[in-house]
mmCIF file of C-alpha atoms in Angstrom:
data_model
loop_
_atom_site.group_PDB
_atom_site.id
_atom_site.type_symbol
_atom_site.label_atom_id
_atom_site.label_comp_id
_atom_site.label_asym_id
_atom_site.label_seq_id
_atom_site.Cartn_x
_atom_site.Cartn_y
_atom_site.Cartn_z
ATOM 1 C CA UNK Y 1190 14.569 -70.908 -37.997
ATOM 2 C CA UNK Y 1191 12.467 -68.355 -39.223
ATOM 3 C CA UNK Y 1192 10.432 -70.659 -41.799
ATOM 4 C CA UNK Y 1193 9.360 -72.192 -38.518
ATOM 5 C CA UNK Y 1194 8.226 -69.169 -36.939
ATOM 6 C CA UNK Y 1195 6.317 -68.790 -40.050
ATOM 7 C CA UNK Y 1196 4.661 -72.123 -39.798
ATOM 8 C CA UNK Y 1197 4.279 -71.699 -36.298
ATOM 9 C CA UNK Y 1198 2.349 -68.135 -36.801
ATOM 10 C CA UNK Y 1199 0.454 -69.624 -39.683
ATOM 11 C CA UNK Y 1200 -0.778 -72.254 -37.352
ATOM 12 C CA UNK Y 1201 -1.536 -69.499 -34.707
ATOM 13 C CA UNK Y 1202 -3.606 -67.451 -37.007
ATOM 14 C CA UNK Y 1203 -5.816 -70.236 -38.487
ATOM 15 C CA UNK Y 1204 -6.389 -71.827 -34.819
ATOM 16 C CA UNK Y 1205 -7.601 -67.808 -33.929
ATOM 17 C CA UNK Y 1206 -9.523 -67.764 -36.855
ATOM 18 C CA UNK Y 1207 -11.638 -70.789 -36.463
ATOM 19 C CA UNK Y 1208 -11.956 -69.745 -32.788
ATOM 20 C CA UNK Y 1209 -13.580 -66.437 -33.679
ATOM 21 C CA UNK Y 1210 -15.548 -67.936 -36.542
ATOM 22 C CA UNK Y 1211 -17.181 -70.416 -34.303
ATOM 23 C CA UNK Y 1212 -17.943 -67.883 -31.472
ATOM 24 C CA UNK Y 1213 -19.518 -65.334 -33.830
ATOM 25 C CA UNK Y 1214 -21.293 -67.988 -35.011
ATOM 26 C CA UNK Y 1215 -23.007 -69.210 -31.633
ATOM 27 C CA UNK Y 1216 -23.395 -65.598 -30.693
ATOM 28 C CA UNK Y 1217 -25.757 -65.609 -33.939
ATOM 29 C CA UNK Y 1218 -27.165 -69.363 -33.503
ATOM 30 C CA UNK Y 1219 -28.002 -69.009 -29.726
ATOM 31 C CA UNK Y 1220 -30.969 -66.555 -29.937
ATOM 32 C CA UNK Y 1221 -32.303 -68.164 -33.025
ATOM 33 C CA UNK Y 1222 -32.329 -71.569 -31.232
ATOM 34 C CA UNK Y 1223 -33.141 -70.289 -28.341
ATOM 35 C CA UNK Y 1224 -36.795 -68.908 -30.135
ATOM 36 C CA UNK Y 1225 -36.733 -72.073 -31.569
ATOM 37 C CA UNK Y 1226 -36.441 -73.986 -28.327
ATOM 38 C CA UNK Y 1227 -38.926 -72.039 -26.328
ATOM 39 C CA UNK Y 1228 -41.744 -71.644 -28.714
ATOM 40 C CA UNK Y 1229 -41.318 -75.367 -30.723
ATOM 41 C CA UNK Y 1230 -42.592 -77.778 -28.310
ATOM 42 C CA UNK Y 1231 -41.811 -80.500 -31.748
ATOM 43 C CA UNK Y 1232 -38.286 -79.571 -31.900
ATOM 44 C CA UNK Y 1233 -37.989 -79.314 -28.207
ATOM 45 C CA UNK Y 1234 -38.848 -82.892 -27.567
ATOM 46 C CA UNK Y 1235 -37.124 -83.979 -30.203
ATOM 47 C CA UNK Y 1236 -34.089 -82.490 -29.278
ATOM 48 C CA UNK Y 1237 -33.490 -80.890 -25.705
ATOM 49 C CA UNK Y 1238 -33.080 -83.908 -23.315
ATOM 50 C CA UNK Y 1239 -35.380 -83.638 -20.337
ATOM 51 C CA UNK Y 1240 -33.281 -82.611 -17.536
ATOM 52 C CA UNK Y 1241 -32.446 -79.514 -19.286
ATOM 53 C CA UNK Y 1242 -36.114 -78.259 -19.597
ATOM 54 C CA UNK Y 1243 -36.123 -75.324 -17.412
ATOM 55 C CA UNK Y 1244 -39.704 -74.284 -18.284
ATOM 56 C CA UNK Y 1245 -41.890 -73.578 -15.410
ATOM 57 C CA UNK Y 1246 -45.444 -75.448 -16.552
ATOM 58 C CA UNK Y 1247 -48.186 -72.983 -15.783
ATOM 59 C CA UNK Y 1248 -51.095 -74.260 -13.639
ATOM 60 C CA UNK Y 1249 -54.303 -74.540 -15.215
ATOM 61 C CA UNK Y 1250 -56.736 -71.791 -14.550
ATOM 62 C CA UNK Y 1251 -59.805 -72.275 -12.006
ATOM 63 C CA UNK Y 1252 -61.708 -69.894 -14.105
ATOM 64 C CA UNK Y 1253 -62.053 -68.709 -17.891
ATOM 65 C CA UNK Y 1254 -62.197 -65.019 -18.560
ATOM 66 C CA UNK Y 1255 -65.500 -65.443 -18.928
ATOM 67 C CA UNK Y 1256 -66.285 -66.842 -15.658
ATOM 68 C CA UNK Y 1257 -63.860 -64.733 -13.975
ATOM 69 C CA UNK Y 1258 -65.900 -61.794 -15.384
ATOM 70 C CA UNK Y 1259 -69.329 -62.659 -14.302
ATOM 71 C CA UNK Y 1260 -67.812 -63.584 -11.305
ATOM 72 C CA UNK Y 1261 -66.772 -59.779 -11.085
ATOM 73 C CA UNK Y 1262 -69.591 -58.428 -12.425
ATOM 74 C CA UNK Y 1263 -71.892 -60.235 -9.537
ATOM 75 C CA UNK Y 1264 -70.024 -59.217 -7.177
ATOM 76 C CA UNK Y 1265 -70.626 -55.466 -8.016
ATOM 77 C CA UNK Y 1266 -74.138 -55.838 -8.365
ATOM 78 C CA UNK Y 1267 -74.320 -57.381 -5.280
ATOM 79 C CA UNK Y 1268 -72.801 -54.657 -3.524
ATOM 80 C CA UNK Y 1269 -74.411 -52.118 -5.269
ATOM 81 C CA UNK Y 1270 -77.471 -54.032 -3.626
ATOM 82 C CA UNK Y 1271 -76.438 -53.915 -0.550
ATOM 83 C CA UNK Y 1272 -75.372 -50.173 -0.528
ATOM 84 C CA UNK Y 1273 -78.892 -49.475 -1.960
ATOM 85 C CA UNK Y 1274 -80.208 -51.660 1.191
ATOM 86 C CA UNK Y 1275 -78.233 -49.554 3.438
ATOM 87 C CA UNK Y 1276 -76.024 -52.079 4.606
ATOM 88 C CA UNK Y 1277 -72.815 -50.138 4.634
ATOM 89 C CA UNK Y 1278 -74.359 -47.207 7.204
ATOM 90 C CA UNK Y 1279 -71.898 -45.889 9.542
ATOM 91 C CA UNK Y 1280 -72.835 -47.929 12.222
ATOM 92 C CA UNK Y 1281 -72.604 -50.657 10.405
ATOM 93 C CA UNK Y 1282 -69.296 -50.283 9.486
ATOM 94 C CA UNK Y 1283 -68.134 -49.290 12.571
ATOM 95 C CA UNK Y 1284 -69.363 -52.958 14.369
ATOM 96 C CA UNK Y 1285 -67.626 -54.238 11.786
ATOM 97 C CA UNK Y 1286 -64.330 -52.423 12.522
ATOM 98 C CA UNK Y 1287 -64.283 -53.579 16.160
ATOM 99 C CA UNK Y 1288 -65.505 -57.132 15.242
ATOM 100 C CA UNK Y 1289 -61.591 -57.588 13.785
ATOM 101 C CA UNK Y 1290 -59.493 -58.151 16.169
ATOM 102 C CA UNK Y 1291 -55.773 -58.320 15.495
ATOM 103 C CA UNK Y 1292 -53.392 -60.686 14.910
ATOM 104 C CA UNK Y 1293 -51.653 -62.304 17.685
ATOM 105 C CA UNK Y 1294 -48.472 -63.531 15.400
ATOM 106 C CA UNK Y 1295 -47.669 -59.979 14.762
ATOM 107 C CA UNK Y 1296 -44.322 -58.446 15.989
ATOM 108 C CA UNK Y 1297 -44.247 -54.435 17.546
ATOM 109 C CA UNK Y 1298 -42.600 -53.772 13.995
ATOM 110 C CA UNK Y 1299 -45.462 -55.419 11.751
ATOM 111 C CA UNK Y 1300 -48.166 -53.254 14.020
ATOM 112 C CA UNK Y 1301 -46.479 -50.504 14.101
ATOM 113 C CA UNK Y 1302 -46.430 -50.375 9.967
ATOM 114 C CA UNK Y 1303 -50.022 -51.426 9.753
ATOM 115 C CA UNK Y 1304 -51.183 -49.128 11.855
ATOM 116 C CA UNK Y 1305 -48.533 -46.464 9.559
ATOM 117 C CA UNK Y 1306 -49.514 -47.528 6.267
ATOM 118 C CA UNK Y 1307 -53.083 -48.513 6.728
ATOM 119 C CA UNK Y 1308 -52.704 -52.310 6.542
ATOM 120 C CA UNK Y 1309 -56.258 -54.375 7.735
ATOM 121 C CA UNK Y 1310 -58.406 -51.078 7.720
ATOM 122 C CA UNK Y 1311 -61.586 -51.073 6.090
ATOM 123 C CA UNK Y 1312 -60.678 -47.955 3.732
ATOM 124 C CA UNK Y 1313 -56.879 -46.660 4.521
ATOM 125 C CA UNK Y 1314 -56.877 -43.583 2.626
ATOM 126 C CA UNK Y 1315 -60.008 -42.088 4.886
ATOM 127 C CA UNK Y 1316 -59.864 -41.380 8.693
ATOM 128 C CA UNK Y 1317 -62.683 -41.265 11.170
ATOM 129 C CA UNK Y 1318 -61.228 -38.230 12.744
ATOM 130 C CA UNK Y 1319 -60.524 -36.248 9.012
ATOM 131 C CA UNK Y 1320 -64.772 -37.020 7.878
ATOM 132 C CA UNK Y 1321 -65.106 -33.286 7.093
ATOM 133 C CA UNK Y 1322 -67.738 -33.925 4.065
ATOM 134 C CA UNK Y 1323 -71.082 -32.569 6.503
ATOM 135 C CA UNK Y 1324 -68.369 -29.341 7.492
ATOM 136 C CA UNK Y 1325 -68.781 -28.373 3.763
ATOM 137 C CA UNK Y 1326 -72.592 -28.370 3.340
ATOM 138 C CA UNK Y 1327 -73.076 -26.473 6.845
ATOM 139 C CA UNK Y 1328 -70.975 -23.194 5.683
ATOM 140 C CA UNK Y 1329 -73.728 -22.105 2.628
#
């Protein structure tokens, strides 16, 4: 009886053993294969079957950097033309204000955060009411 338990224990300890061996194992293998996997397009299609490519494909880009600079850098130059032109005045930008008119889709609670955070203003950080720049050059 107790050569069996023996055997039996024996049996045990060799079935834990493999078990642990073959988990510390995958713990090792899995973020070496998954490197592999993600960066070796070869050994990916070789491989990983199709249906378990969870890669999201990235589009391909309207612009270069390049383009999307000079794109940039046009744009600046353009509107430091047409500040130089005096196109931003006051008035200006005050027709402009009252030319956009609100949405119609919005609920009370979407106006009543755009109108607390600033949302669809021209400039939110600066208020008509707060303009206090001329105050400063009247006191010398």
């Amino acid at each position: 009886k107790g050569r069996g338990r023996s055997e039996n224990s024996k049996s045990q300890n060799a079935i834990q053993l493999s078990l642990m061996v073959s988990l510390v194992a995958a713990f090792i293998a899995s973020p070496i294969l998954g490197k592999k996997i993600a960066q070796d397009a070869e050994f990916r299609e070789k491989y990983i079957p199709s249906w378990y490519d969870f890669r999201v494909k990235s589009p391909e880009s309207a612009w270069t950097r390049e383009e999307l600079h000079e794109q940039l850098v046009s744009v600046e130059r353009d509107m430091r033309e047409r500040a130089i032109r005096g196109e931003f005045t006051p008035d200006k930008l005050e027709e402009l204000k009252r030319s956009m008119q609100p949405r119609t889709d919005l609920s009370e609670e979407d106006l009543y955060y755009a109108k607390k955070y600033g949302w669809g203003k021209i400039h939110p950080g600066v208020d008509p009411e707060d303009d206090d720049d001329d105050d400063d050059d009247d006191d010398d």
